[in-house]
Protein backbone atom coordinates (compact mmCIF):
# COMPACT_ATOMS: atom_id res chain seq x y z
CA UNK A 1 0.00 0.00 0.00
CA UNK A 2 1.21 3.45 -0.85
CA UNK A 3 1.95 6.19 1.63
CA UNK A 4 0.68 9.07 -0.50
CA UNK A 5 -2.72 10.36 -1.54
CA UNK A 6 -2.44 12.11 -4.88
CA UNK A 7 -4.95 14.48 -6.43
CA UNK A 8 -4.00 15.77 -9.85
CA UNK A 9 -5.97 18.72 -11.14
CA UNK A 10 -7.35 19.61 -7.69
CA UNK A 11 -7.19 23.15 -9.08
CA UNK A 12 -6.33 24.15 -12.64
CA UNK A 13 -2.68 23.17 -13.20
CA UNK A 14 -2.22 22.03 -9.59
CA UNK A 15 -1.41 18.63 -8.13
CA UNK A 16 -1.68 17.83 -4.43
CA UNK A 17 0.42 15.21 -2.67
CA UNK A 18 -0.64 14.24 0.85
CA UNK A 19 1.81 12.31 3.00
CA UNK A 20 -0.32 9.58 4.52
CA UNK A 21 1.24 7.62 7.38
CA UNK A 22 -0.85 9.21 10.13
CA UNK A 23 -0.15 6.51 12.74
CA UNK A 24 3.54 7.52 12.66
CA UNK A 25 2.95 11.26 12.29
CA UNK A 26 4.01 10.86 8.65
CA UNK A 27 7.51 9.69 9.57
CA UNK A 28 9.44 9.52 6.32
CA UNK A 29 10.39 5.90 5.90
CA UNK A 30 12.40 4.90 2.86
CA UNK A 31 9.40 3.55 0.96
CA UNK A 32 7.58 6.85 1.45
CA UNK A 33 10.57 8.90 0.30
CA UNK A 34 10.94 6.65 -2.77
CA UNK A 35 7.25 6.96 -3.57
CA UNK A 36 7.37 10.72 -3.09
CA UNK A 37 10.38 11.25 -5.33
CA UNK A 38 9.01 8.91 -8.02
CA UNK A 39 5.69 10.78 -7.93
CA UNK A 40 7.38 14.15 -8.15
CA UNK A 41 9.52 13.03 -11.09
CA UNK A 42 6.41 11.77 -12.87
CA UNK A 43 4.63 15.08 -12.21
CA UNK A 44 7.67 16.93 -13.52
CA UNK A 45 7.03 15.26 -16.90
CA UNK A 46 3.29 16.00 -17.03
CA UNK A 47 2.71 19.23 -18.86
CA UNK A 48 -0.72 19.83 -17.35
CA UNK A 49 0.82 20.06 -13.86
CA UNK A 50 2.35 23.47 -13.26
CA UNK A 51 2.57 23.67 -9.49
CA UNK A 52 2.69 21.00 -6.79
CA UNK A 53 1.50 21.24 -3.18
CA UNK A 54 2.89 18.82 -0.60
CA UNK A 55 1.01 18.47 2.67
CA UNK A 56 0.47 16.11 5.58
CA UNK A 57 -2.49 16.30 7.92
CA UNK A 58 -3.48 18.75 10.65
CA UNK A 59 -1.42 17.00 13.33
CA UNK A 60 1.75 16.47 11.34
CA UNK A 61 3.36 17.51 8.10
CA UNK A 62 6.09 14.96 8.92
CA UNK A 63 7.80 14.17 12.23
CA UNK A 64 11.09 13.34 10.54
CA UNK A 65 12.80 10.34 9.06
CA UNK A 66 11.56 7.05 10.49
CA UNK A 67 13.66 6.56 13.61
CA UNK A 68 12.50 2.96 14.04
CA UNK A 69 13.67 2.08 10.56
CA UNK A 70 17.17 3.57 10.82
CA UNK A 71 17.93 2.96 14.51
CA UNK A 72 20.15 -0.11 13.96
CA UNK A 73 21.73 0.94 10.66
CA UNK A 74 25.49 1.21 10.33
CA UNK A 75 27.33 3.98 8.54
CA UNK A 76 27.98 1.51 5.71
CA UNK A 77 24.26 0.66 5.47
CA UNK A 78 23.54 4.38 5.18
CA UNK A 79 26.25 4.87 2.60
CA UNK A 80 25.04 1.96 0.49
CA UNK A 81 21.40 3.05 0.71
CA UNK A 82 22.43 6.49 -0.52
CA UNK A 83 19.13 8.10 0.33
CA UNK A 84 20.64 11.48 -0.38
CA UNK A 85 20.25 11.03 -4.11
CA UNK A 86 16.47 10.82 -3.52
CA UNK A 87 16.50 14.14 -1.69
CA UNK A 88 18.71 15.66 -4.38
CA UNK A 89 16.10 14.68 -6.97
CA UNK A 90 13.59 16.88 -5.15
CA UNK A 91 16.05 19.76 -5.14
CA UNK A 92 16.48 19.49 -8.90
CA UNK A 93 12.76 19.68 -9.77
CA UNK A 94 11.95 22.59 -12.05
CA UNK A 95 8.28 22.96 -11.16
CA UNK A 96 7.32 25.07 -8.16
CA UNK A 97 6.68 23.16 -4.93
CA UNK A 98 4.62 24.55 -2.09
CA UNK A 99 4.63 22.96 1.36
CA UNK A 100 1.37 23.32 3.29
CA UNK A 101 2.47 22.66 6.86
CA UNK A 102 0.30 22.00 9.90
CA UNK A 103 1.46 20.41 13.15
CA UNK A 104 4.91 18.86 13.34
CA UNK A 105 7.53 19.56 10.69
CA UNK A 106 10.54 18.03 12.40
CA UNK A 107 13.93 16.74 11.30
CA UNK A 108 13.53 15.36 7.78
CA UNK A 109 10.00 16.82 7.80
CA UNK A 110 11.37 20.32 8.31
CA UNK A 111 14.02 19.57 5.69
CA UNK A 112 11.37 18.44 3.22
CA UNK A 113 9.41 21.65 3.81
CA UNK A 114 12.60 23.66 3.25
CA UNK A 115 13.26 21.81 -0.01
CA UNK A 116 9.99 23.27 -1.23
CA UNK A 117 10.02 26.74 -2.77
CA UNK A 118 7.36 28.25 -0.53
CA UNK A 119 6.02 27.23 2.88
CA UNK A 120 2.49 28.11 4.00
CA UNK A 121 2.01 27.27 7.69
CA UNK A 122 -1.05 26.77 9.83
CA UNK A 123 -0.98 28.55 13.17
CA UNK A 124 -0.43 25.15 14.84
CA UNK A 125 2.71 24.33 12.88
CA UNK A 126 5.83 23.49 14.85
CA UNK A 127 9.21 23.35 13.21
CA UNK A 128 12.45 21.90 14.50
CA UNK A 129 15.59 19.93 13.86
CA UNK A 130 15.53 17.66 16.93
CA UNK A 131 18.10 15.16 15.59
CA UNK A 132 20.58 16.16 18.29
CA UNK A 133 18.25 14.59 20.87
CA UNK A 134 18.63 11.19 19.25
CA UNK A 135 22.39 11.44 18.82
CA UNK A 136 22.72 12.68 15.27
CA UNK A 137 22.49 15.92 13.29
CA UNK A 138 20.27 16.98 10.38
CA UNK A 139 21.10 14.84 7.35
CA UNK A 140 19.02 16.23 4.52
CA UNK A 141 20.13 19.84 4.40
CA UNK A 142 18.90 21.19 7.76
CA UNK A 143 22.19 22.70 8.91
CA UNK A 144 22.52 24.54 5.61
CA UNK A 145 18.97 25.52 4.66
CA UNK A 146 17.77 26.47 8.13
CA UNK A 147 20.88 28.62 8.62
CA UNK A 148 20.34 30.38 5.32
CA UNK A 149 16.65 30.87 6.09
CA UNK A 150 16.69 32.09 9.69
CA UNK A 151 20.31 33.12 10.24
CA UNK A 152 23.25 31.56 12.03
CA UNK A 153 22.44 32.64 15.58
CA UNK A 154 18.95 31.16 15.61
CA UNK A 155 19.85 28.08 13.58
CA UNK A 156 22.67 27.31 16.04
CA UNK A 157 20.36 27.58 19.03
CA UNK A 158 17.64 25.40 17.53
CA UNK A 159 19.92 22.78 15.95
CA UNK A 160 22.10 22.47 19.05
CA UNK A 161 19.15 22.11 21.44
CA UNK A 162 16.63 20.39 19.19
CA UNK A 163 13.91 22.71 20.51
CA UNK A 164 10.86 23.33 18.33
CA UNK A 165 9.82 26.77 17.12
CA UNK A 166 6.37 28.00 16.29
CA UNK A 167 4.69 29.00 13.05
CA UNK A 168 4.69 32.59 14.25
CA UNK A 169 8.45 32.50 14.92
CA UNK A 170 9.01 30.85 11.54
CA UNK A 171 7.09 33.66 9.88
CA UNK A 172 8.91 36.41 11.78
CA UNK A 173 12.25 34.84 10.82
CA UNK A 174 11.41 34.45 7.15
CA UNK A 175 11.17 30.67 6.92
CA UNK A 176 7.50 30.67 5.97
CA UNK A 177 5.57 32.95 3.66
CA UNK A 178 2.58 33.28 5.95
CA UNK A 179 0.68 31.76 8.82
CA UNK A 180 -3.03 31.14 8.44
CA UNK A 181 -5.73 29.55 10.62
CA UNK A 182 -5.59 25.78 10.63
CA UNK A 183 -8.86 25.45 8.70
CA UNK A 184 -7.35 27.48 5.87
CA UNK A 185 -3.71 26.49 5.45
CA UNK A 186 -4.30 23.95 2.69
CA UNK A 187 -6.80 26.17 0.94
CA UNK A 188 -4.31 29.03 1.02
CA UNK A 189 -1.52 26.83 -0.37
CA UNK A 190 -3.79 25.59 -3.17
CA UNK A 191 -4.88 29.14 -3.94
CA UNK A 192 -1.27 30.25 -4.23
CA UNK A 193 -0.38 27.19 -6.32
CA UNK A 194 -3.26 27.97 -8.68
CA UNK A 195 -2.09 31.56 -9.00
CA UNK A 196 1.44 30.41 -9.87
CA UNK A 197 0.07 27.74 -12.22
CA UNK A 198 -1.71 30.46 -14.19
CA UNK A 199 1.62 32.15 -15.00
CA UNK A 200 3.72 31.30 -18.08
CA UNK A 201 5.35 28.01 -17.05
CA UNK A 202 8.78 28.42 -18.63
CA UNK A 203 9.15 31.85 -16.99
CA UNK A 204 8.07 30.34 -13.66
CA UNK A 205 10.70 27.62 -13.94
CA UNK A 206 13.49 29.99 -14.93
CA UNK A 207 12.52 32.40 -12.15
CA UNK A 208 12.58 29.57 -9.58
CA UNK A 209 15.97 28.46 -10.84
CA UNK A 210 17.37 31.99 -10.64
CA UNK A 211 16.05 32.66 -7.12
CA UNK A 212 17.58 29.37 -5.94
CA UNK A 213 20.93 30.39 -7.41
CA UNK A 214 20.96 33.33 -5.00
CA UNK A 215 21.82 30.76 -2.32
CA UNK A 216 24.63 29.18 -4.25
CA UNK A 217 26.43 31.79 -6.32
CA UNK A 218 28.22 35.06 -5.67
CA UNK A 219 26.20 38.19 -6.49
CA UNK A 220 28.14 38.68 -9.72
CA UNK A 221 27.59 35.09 -10.86
CA UNK A 222 23.96 35.20 -9.77
CA UNK A 223 23.32 38.35 -11.77
CA UNK A 224 24.96 36.73 -14.77
CA UNK A 225 22.75 33.67 -14.35
CA UNK A 226 19.64 35.82 -14.05
CA UNK A 227 20.55 37.71 -17.21
CA UNK A 228 20.98 34.49 -19.22
CA UNK A 229 17.54 33.29 -18.14
CA UNK A 230 16.08 36.71 -18.92
CA UNK A 231 17.48 36.67 -22.46
CA UNK A 232 16.34 33.07 -22.92
CA UNK A 233 12.73 33.99 -22.24
CA UNK A 234 12.75 36.20 -25.34
CA UNK A 235 12.95 32.94 -27.29
CA UNK A 236 9.55 31.85 -25.96
CA UNK A 237 6.16 32.32 -27.58
CA UNK A 238 4.83 33.24 -24.13
CA UNK A 239 7.07 36.32 -23.94
CA UNK A 240 5.68 37.56 -27.26
CA UNK A 241 2.15 36.75 -26.17
CA UNK A 242 2.56 38.37 -22.74
CA UNK A 243 3.88 41.64 -24.11
CA UNK A 244 1.42 41.77 -27.03
CA UNK A 245 -1.50 41.04 -24.72
CA UNK A 246 -0.38 43.90 -22.50
CA UNK A 247 -0.30 46.30 -25.44
CA UNK A 248 -3.62 45.04 -26.78
CA UNK A 249 -5.16 45.37 -23.32
CA UNK A 250 -6.33 41.75 -23.16
CA UNK A 251 -5.49 38.80 -20.94
CA UNK A 252 -2.60 36.63 -22.24
CA UNK A 253 -3.08 33.02 -23.37
CA UNK A 254 -0.04 30.99 -22.38
CA UNK A 255 1.18 28.07 -24.45
CA UNK A 256 4.07 26.94 -22.28
CA UNK A 257 6.29 27.30 -25.32
N1 LIG B 1 9.97 8.03 13.42
C1 LIG B 1 9.22 6.94 13.71
N2 LIG B 1 8.08 6.99 14.41
C2 LIG B 1 7.66 8.19 14.83
C3 LIG B 1 8.40 9.37 14.58
C4 LIG B 1 9.61 9.25 13.82
N3 LIG B 1 10.35 10.32 13.48
N4 LIG B 1 7.74 10.42 15.15
C5 LIG B 1 6.64 9.89 15.73
N5 LIG B 1 6.59 8.56 15.53
C6 LIG B 1 5.56 7.62 16.01
C7 LIG B 1 5.70 7.38 17.49
O1 LIG B 1 6.68 6.41 17.73
C8 LIG B 1 4.29 6.90 17.82
O2 LIG B 1 4.16 5.56 17.40
P1 LIG B 1 3.66 4.40 18.41
O3 LIG B 1 4.56 4.47 19.59
O4 LIG B 1 2.25 4.81 18.74
O5 LIG B 1 3.76 3.14 17.62
C9 LIG B 1 3.41 7.75 16.92
O6 LIG B 1 4.27 8.21 15.87
C10 LIG B 1 2.85 8.98 17.62
O7 LIG B 1 3.92 9.68 18.22
P2 LIG B 1 3.97 10.07 19.78
O8 LIG B 1 3.19 9.08 20.58
O9 LIG B 1 5.39 10.26 20.14
O10 LIG B 1 3.17 11.45 19.76
P3 LIG B 1 3.36 12.69 20.74
O11 LIG B 1 2.25 13.61 20.41
O12 LIG B 1 3.52 12.22 22.17
O13 LIG B 1 4.75 13.35 20.32
C11 LIG B 1 6.43 14.18 18.75
C12 LIG B 1 4.91 13.92 19.05
C13 LIG B 1 6.51 14.66 17.31
C14 LIG B 1 6.93 15.30 19.67
C15 LIG B 1 7.22 12.88 18.99
O14 LIG B 1 6.59 11.81 18.26
C16 LIG B 1 8.65 12.99 18.53
O15 LIG B 1 9.49 13.55 19.21
N6 LIG B 1 8.95 12.34 17.38
C17 LIG B 1 10.29 12.25 16.85
C18 LIG B 1 10.72 13.60 16.27
C19 LIG B 1 12.17 13.53 15.78
O16 LIG B 1 13.09 13.29 16.55
N7 LIG B 1 12.36 13.74 14.51
C20 LIG B 1 13.66 13.70 13.87
C21 LIG B 1 13.94 12.30 13.40
S1 LIG B 1 15.57 12.17 12.70
C22 LIG B 1 18.51 11.22 5.73
C23 LIG B 1 17.68 12.30 5.53
C24 LIG B 1 17.00 12.84 6.59
C25 LIG B 1 17.14 12.31 7.85
C26 LIG B 1 17.96 11.22 8.05
C27 LIG B 1 18.66 10.65 6.99
N8 LIG B 1 19.25 10.59 4.65
C28 LIG B 1 19.12 11.31 3.34
C29 LIG B 1 20.00 9.49 4.80
C30 LIG B 1 16.38 12.87 8.92
C31 LIG B 1 16.51 12.43 10.19
C32 LIG B 1 15.42 12.74 11.13
O17 LIG B 1 14.43 13.33 10.76
GROMACS .gro file of C-alpha atoms and ligand atoms in nm:
model
  318
    1UNK     CA    1   0.000   0.000   0.000
    2UNK     CA    2   0.121   0.345  -0.085
    3UNK     CA    3   0.195   0.619   0.163
    4UNK     CA    4   0.068   0.907  -0.050
    5UNK     CA    5  -0.272   1.036  -0.154
    6UNK     CA    6  -0.244   1.211  -0.488
    7UNK     CA    7  -0.495   1.448  -0.643
    8UNK     CA    8  -0.400   1.577  -0.985
    9UNK     CA    9  -0.597   1.872  -1.114
   10UNK     CA   10  -0.735   1.961  -0.769
   11UNK     CA   11  -0.719   2.315  -0.908
   12UNK     CA   12  -0.633   2.415  -1.264
   13UNK     CA   13  -0.268   2.317  -1.320
   14UNK     CA   14  -0.222   2.203  -0.959
   15UNK     CA   15  -0.141   1.863  -0.813
   16UNK     CA   16  -0.168   1.783  -0.443
   17UNK     CA   17   0.042   1.521  -0.267
   18UNK     CA   18  -0.064   1.424   0.085
   19UNK     CA   19   0.181   1.231   0.300
   20UNK     CA   20  -0.032   0.958   0.452
   21UNK     CA   21   0.124   0.762   0.738
   22UNK     CA   22  -0.085   0.921   1.013
   23UNK     CA   23  -0.015   0.651   1.274
   24UNK     CA   24   0.354   0.752   1.266
   25UNK     CA   25   0.295   1.126   1.229
   26UNK     CA   26   0.401   1.086   0.865
   27UNK     CA   27   0.751   0.969   0.957
   28UNK     CA   28   0.944   0.952   0.632
   29UNK     CA   29   1.039   0.590   0.590
   30UNK     CA   30   1.240   0.490   0.286
   31UNK     CA   31   0.940   0.355   0.096
   32UNK     CA   32   0.758   0.685   0.145
   33UNK     CA   33   1.057   0.890   0.030
   34UNK     CA   34   1.094   0.665  -0.277
   35UNK     CA   35   0.725   0.696  -0.357
   36UNK     CA   36   0.737   1.072  -0.309
   37UNK     CA   37   1.038   1.125  -0.533
   38UNK     CA   38   0.901   0.891  -0.802
   39UNK     CA   39   0.569   1.078  -0.793
   40UNK     CA   40   0.738   1.415  -0.815
   41UNK     CA   41   0.952   1.303  -1.109
   42UNK     CA   42   0.641   1.177  -1.287
   43UNK     CA   43   0.463   1.508  -1.221
   44UNK     CA   44   0.767   1.693  -1.352
   45UNK     CA   45   0.703   1.526  -1.690
   46UNK     CA   46   0.329   1.600  -1.703
   47UNK     CA   47   0.271   1.923  -1.886
   48UNK     CA   48  -0.072   1.983  -1.735
   49UNK     CA   49   0.082   2.006  -1.386
   50UNK     CA   50   0.235   2.347  -1.326
   51UNK     CA   51   0.257   2.367  -0.949
   52UNK     CA   52   0.269   2.100  -0.679
   53UNK     CA   53   0.150   2.124  -0.318
   54UNK     CA   54   0.289   1.882  -0.060
   55UNK     CA   55   0.101   1.847   0.267
   56UNK     CA   56   0.047   1.611   0.558
   57UNK     CA   57  -0.249   1.630   0.792
   58UNK     CA   58  -0.348   1.875   1.065
   59UNK     CA   59  -0.142   1.700   1.333
   60UNK     CA   60   0.175   1.647   1.134
   61UNK     CA   61   0.336   1.751   0.810
   62UNK     CA   62   0.609   1.496   0.892
   63UNK     CA   63   0.780   1.417   1.223
   64UNK     CA   64   1.109   1.334   1.054
   65UNK     CA   65   1.280   1.034   0.906
   66UNK     CA   66   1.156   0.705   1.049
   67UNK     CA   67   1.366   0.656   1.361
   68UNK     CA   68   1.250   0.296   1.404
   69UNK     CA   69   1.367   0.208   1.056
   70UNK     CA   70   1.717   0.357   1.082
   71UNK     CA   71   1.793   0.296   1.451
   72UNK     CA   72   2.015  -0.011   1.396
   73UNK     CA   73   2.173   0.094   1.066
   74UNK     CA   74   2.549   0.121   1.033
   75UNK     CA   75   2.733   0.398   0.854
   76UNK     CA   76   2.798   0.151   0.571
   77UNK     CA   77   2.426   0.066   0.547
   78UNK     CA   78   2.354   0.438   0.518
   79UNK     CA   79   2.625   0.487   0.260
   80UNK     CA   80   2.504   0.196   0.049
   81UNK     CA   81   2.140   0.305   0.071
   82UNK     CA   82   2.243   0.649  -0.052
   83UNK     CA   83   1.913   0.810   0.033
   84UNK     CA   84   2.064   1.148  -0.038
   85UNK     CA   85   2.025   1.103  -0.411
   86UNK     CA   86   1.647   1.082  -0.352
   87UNK     CA   87   1.650   1.414  -0.169
   88UNK     CA   88   1.871   1.566  -0.438
   89UNK     CA   89   1.610   1.468  -0.697
   90UNK     CA   90   1.359   1.688  -0.515
   91UNK     CA   91   1.605   1.976  -0.514
   92UNK     CA   92   1.648   1.949  -0.890
   93UNK     CA   93   1.276   1.968  -0.977
   94UNK     CA   94   1.195   2.259  -1.205
   95UNK     CA   95   0.828   2.296  -1.116
   96UNK     CA   96   0.732   2.507  -0.816
   97UNK     CA   97   0.668   2.316  -0.493
   98UNK     CA   98   0.462   2.455  -0.209
   99UNK     CA   99   0.463   2.296   0.136
  100UNK     CA  100   0.137   2.332   0.329
  101UNK     CA  101   0.247   2.266   0.686
  102UNK     CA  102   0.030   2.200   0.990
  103UNK     CA  103   0.146   2.041   1.315
  104UNK     CA  104   0.491   1.886   1.334
  105UNK     CA  105   0.753   1.956   1.069
  106UNK     CA  106   1.054   1.803   1.240
  107UNK     CA  107   1.393   1.674   1.130
  108UNK     CA  108   1.353   1.536   0.778
  109UNK     CA  109   1.000   1.682   0.780
  110UNK     CA  110   1.137   2.032   0.831
  111UNK     CA  111   1.402   1.957   0.569
  112UNK     CA  112   1.137   1.844   0.322
  113UNK     CA  113   0.941   2.165   0.381
  114UNK     CA  114   1.260   2.366   0.325
  115UNK     CA  115   1.326   2.181  -0.001
  116UNK     CA  116   0.999   2.327  -0.123
  117UNK     CA  117   1.002   2.674  -0.277
  118UNK     CA  118   0.736   2.825  -0.053
  119UNK     CA  119   0.602   2.723   0.288
  120UNK     CA  120   0.249   2.811   0.400
  121UNK     CA  121   0.201   2.727   0.769
  122UNK     CA  122  -0.105   2.677   0.983
  123UNK     CA  123  -0.098   2.855   1.317
  124UNK     CA  124  -0.043   2.515   1.484
  125UNK     CA  125   0.271   2.433   1.288
  126UNK     CA  126   0.583   2.349   1.485
  127UNK     CA  127   0.921   2.335   1.321
  128UNK     CA  128   1.245   2.190   1.450
  129UNK     CA  129   1.559   1.993   1.386
  130UNK     CA  130   1.553   1.766   1.693
  131UNK     CA  131   1.810   1.516   1.559
  132UNK     CA  132   2.058   1.616   1.829
  133UNK     CA  133   1.825   1.459   2.087
  134UNK     CA  134   1.863   1.119   1.925
  135UNK     CA  135   2.239   1.144   1.882
  136UNK     CA  136   2.272   1.268   1.527
  137UNK     CA  137   2.249   1.592   1.329
  138UNK     CA  138   2.027   1.698   1.038
  139UNK     CA  139   2.110   1.484   0.735
  140UNK     CA  140   1.902   1.623   0.452
  141UNK     CA  141   2.013   1.984   0.440
  142UNK     CA  142   1.890   2.119   0.776
  143UNK     CA  143   2.219   2.270   0.891
  144UNK     CA  144   2.252   2.454   0.561
  145UNK     CA  145   1.897   2.552   0.466
  146UNK     CA  146   1.777   2.647   0.813
  147UNK     CA  147   2.088   2.862   0.862
  148UNK     CA  148   2.034   3.038   0.532
  149UNK     CA  149   1.665   3.087   0.609
  150UNK     CA  150   1.669   3.209   0.969
  151UNK     CA  151   2.031   3.312   1.024
  152UNK     CA  152   2.325   3.156   1.203
  153UNK     CA  153   2.244   3.264   1.558
  154UNK     CA  154   1.895   3.116   1.561
  155UNK     CA  155   1.985   2.808   1.358
  156UNK     CA  156   2.267   2.731   1.604
  157UNK     CA  157   2.036   2.758   1.903
  158UNK     CA  158   1.764   2.540   1.753
  159UNK     CA  159   1.992   2.278   1.595
  160UNK     CA  160   2.210   2.247   1.905
  161UNK     CA  161   1.915   2.211   2.144
  162UNK     CA  162   1.663   2.039   1.919
  163UNK     CA  163   1.391   2.271   2.051
  164UNK     CA  164   1.086   2.333   1.833
  165UNK     CA  165   0.982   2.677   1.712
  166UNK     CA  166   0.637   2.800   1.629
  167UNK     CA  167   0.469   2.900   1.305
  168UNK     CA  168   0.469   3.259   1.425
  169UNK     CA  169   0.845   3.250   1.492
  170UNK     CA  170   0.901   3.085   1.154
  171UNK     CA  171   0.709   3.366   0.988
  172UNK     CA  172   0.891   3.641   1.178
  173UNK     CA  173   1.225   3.484   1.082
  174UNK     CA  174   1.141   3.445   0.715
  175UNK     CA  175   1.117   3.067   0.692
  176UNK     CA  176   0.750   3.067   0.597
  177UNK     CA  177   0.557   3.295   0.366
  178UNK     CA  178   0.258   3.328   0.595
  179UNK     CA  179   0.068   3.176   0.882
  180UNK     CA  180  -0.303   3.114   0.844
  181UNK     CA  181  -0.573   2.955   1.062
  182UNK     CA  182  -0.559   2.578   1.063
  183UNK     CA  183  -0.886   2.545   0.870
  184UNK     CA  184  -0.735   2.748   0.587
  185UNK     CA  185  -0.371   2.649   0.545
  186UNK     CA  186  -0.430   2.395   0.269
  187UNK     CA  187  -0.680   2.617   0.094
  188UNK     CA  188  -0.431   2.903   0.102
  189UNK     CA  189  -0.152   2.683  -0.037
  190UNK     CA  190  -0.379   2.559  -0.317
  191UNK     CA  191  -0.488   2.914  -0.394
  192UNK     CA  192  -0.127   3.025  -0.423
  193UNK     CA  193  -0.038   2.719  -0.632
  194UNK     CA  194  -0.326   2.797  -0.868
  195UNK     CA  195  -0.209   3.156  -0.900
  196UNK     CA  196   0.144   3.041  -0.987
  197UNK     CA  197   0.007   2.774  -1.222
  198UNK     CA  198  -0.171   3.046  -1.419
  199UNK     CA  199   0.162   3.215  -1.500
  200UNK     CA  200   0.372   3.130  -1.808
  201UNK     CA  201   0.535   2.801  -1.705
  202UNK     CA  202   0.878   2.842  -1.863
  203UNK     CA  203   0.915   3.185  -1.699
  204UNK     CA  204   0.807   3.034  -1.366
  205UNK     CA  205   1.070   2.762  -1.394
  206UNK     CA  206   1.349   2.999  -1.493
  207UNK     CA  207   1.252   3.240  -1.215
  208UNK     CA  208   1.258   2.957  -0.958
  209UNK     CA  209   1.597   2.846  -1.084
  210UNK     CA  210   1.737   3.199  -1.064
  211UNK     CA  211   1.605   3.266  -0.712
  212UNK     CA  212   1.758   2.937  -0.594
  213UNK     CA  213   2.093   3.039  -0.741
  214UNK     CA  214   2.096   3.333  -0.500
  215UNK     CA  215   2.182   3.076  -0.232
  216UNK     CA  216   2.463   2.918  -0.425
  217UNK     CA  217   2.643   3.179  -0.632
  218UNK     CA  218   2.822   3.506  -0.567
  219UNK     CA  219   2.620   3.819  -0.649
  220UNK     CA  220   2.814   3.868  -0.972
  221UNK     CA  221   2.759   3.509  -1.086
  222UNK     CA  222   2.396   3.520  -0.977
  223UNK     CA  223   2.332   3.835  -1.177
  224UNK     CA  224   2.496   3.673  -1.477
  225UNK     CA  225   2.275   3.367  -1.435
  226UNK     CA  226   1.964   3.582  -1.405
  227UNK     CA  227   2.055   3.771  -1.721
  228UNK     CA  228   2.098   3.449  -1.922
  229UNK     CA  229   1.754   3.329  -1.814
  230UNK     CA  230   1.608   3.671  -1.892
  231UNK     CA  231   1.748   3.667  -2.246
  232UNK     CA  232   1.634   3.307  -2.292
  233UNK     CA  233   1.273   3.399  -2.224
  234UNK     CA  234   1.275   3.620  -2.534
  235UNK     CA  235   1.295   3.294  -2.729
  236UNK     CA  236   0.955   3.185  -2.596
  237UNK     CA  237   0.616   3.232  -2.758
  238UNK     CA  238   0.483   3.324  -2.413
  239UNK     CA  239   0.707   3.632  -2.394
  240UNK     CA  240   0.568   3.756  -2.726
  241UNK     CA  241   0.215   3.675  -2.617
  242UNK     CA  242   0.256   3.837  -2.274
  243UNK     CA  243   0.388   4.164  -2.411
  244UNK     CA  244   0.142   4.177  -2.703
  245UNK     CA  245  -0.150   4.104  -2.472
  246UNK     CA  246  -0.038   4.390  -2.250
  247UNK     CA  247  -0.030   4.630  -2.544
  248UNK     CA  248  -0.362   4.504  -2.678
  249UNK     CA  249  -0.516   4.537  -2.332
  250UNK     CA  250  -0.633   4.175  -2.316
  251UNK     CA  251  -0.549   3.880  -2.094
  252UNK     CA  252  -0.260   3.663  -2.224
  253UNK     CA  253  -0.308   3.302  -2.337
  254UNK     CA  254  -0.004   3.099  -2.238
  255UNK     CA  255   0.118   2.807  -2.445
  256UNK     CA  256   0.407   2.694  -2.228
  257UNK     CA  257   0.629   2.730  -2.532
  258LIG     N1  258   0.997   0.803   1.342
  258LIG     C1  259   0.922   0.694   1.371
  258LIG     N2  260   0.808   0.699   1.441
  258LIG     C2  261   0.766   0.819   1.483
  258LIG     C3  262   0.840   0.937   1.458
  258LIG     C4  263   0.961   0.925   1.382
  258LIG     N3  264   1.035   1.032   1.348
  258LIG     N4  265   0.774   1.042   1.515
  258LIG     C5  266   0.664   0.989   1.573
  258LIG     N5  267   0.659   0.856   1.553
  258LIG     C6  268   0.556   0.762   1.601
  258LIG     C7  269   0.570   0.738   1.749
  258LIG     O1  270   0.668   0.641   1.773
  258LIG     C8  271   0.429   0.690   1.782
  258LIG     O2  272   0.416   0.556   1.740
  258LIG     P1  273   0.366   0.440   1.841
  258LIG     O3  274   0.456   0.447   1.959
  258LIG     O4  275   0.225   0.481   1.874
  258LIG     O5  276   0.376   0.314   1.762
  258LIG     C9  277   0.341   0.775   1.692
  258LIG     O6  278   0.427   0.821   1.587
  258LIG    C10  279   0.285   0.898   1.762
  258LIG     O7  280   0.392   0.968   1.822
  258LIG     P2  281   0.397   1.007   1.978
  258LIG     O8  282   0.319   0.908   2.058
  258LIG     O9  283   0.539   1.026   2.014
  258LIG    O10  284   0.317   1.145   1.976
  258LIG     P3  285   0.336   1.269   2.074
  258LIG    O11  286   0.225   1.361   2.041
  258LIG    O12  287   0.352   1.222   2.217
  258LIG    O13  288   0.475   1.335   2.032
  258LIG    C11  289   0.643   1.418   1.875
  258LIG    C12  290   0.491   1.392   1.905
  258LIG    C13  291   0.651   1.466   1.731
  258LIG    C14  292   0.693   1.530   1.967
  258LIG    C15  293   0.722   1.288   1.899
  258LIG    O14  294   0.659   1.181   1.826
  258LIG    C16  295   0.865   1.299   1.853
  258LIG    O15  296   0.949   1.355   1.921
  258LIG     N6  297   0.895   1.234   1.738
  258LIG    C17  298   1.029   1.225   1.685
  258LIG    C18  299   1.072   1.360   1.627
  258LIG    C19  300   1.217   1.353   1.578
  258LIG    O16  301   1.309   1.329   1.655
  258LIG     N7  302   1.236   1.374   1.451
  258LIG    C20  303   1.366   1.370   1.387
  258LIG    C21  304   1.394   1.230   1.340
  258LIG     S1  305   1.557   1.217   1.270
  258LIG    C22  306   1.851   1.122   0.573
  258LIG    C23  307   1.768   1.230   0.553
  258LIG    C24  308   1.700   1.284   0.659
  258LIG    C25  309   1.714   1.231   0.785
  258LIG    C26  310   1.796   1.122   0.805
  258LIG    C27  311   1.866   1.065   0.699
  258LIG     N8  312   1.925   1.059   0.465
  258LIG    C28  313   1.912   1.131   0.334
  258LIG    C29  314   2.000   0.949   0.480
  258LIG    C30  315   1.638   1.287   0.892
  258LIG    C31  316   1.651   1.243   1.019
  258LIG    C32  317   1.542   1.274   1.113
  258LIG    O17  318   1.443   1.333   1.076
   0.00000   0.00000   0.00000
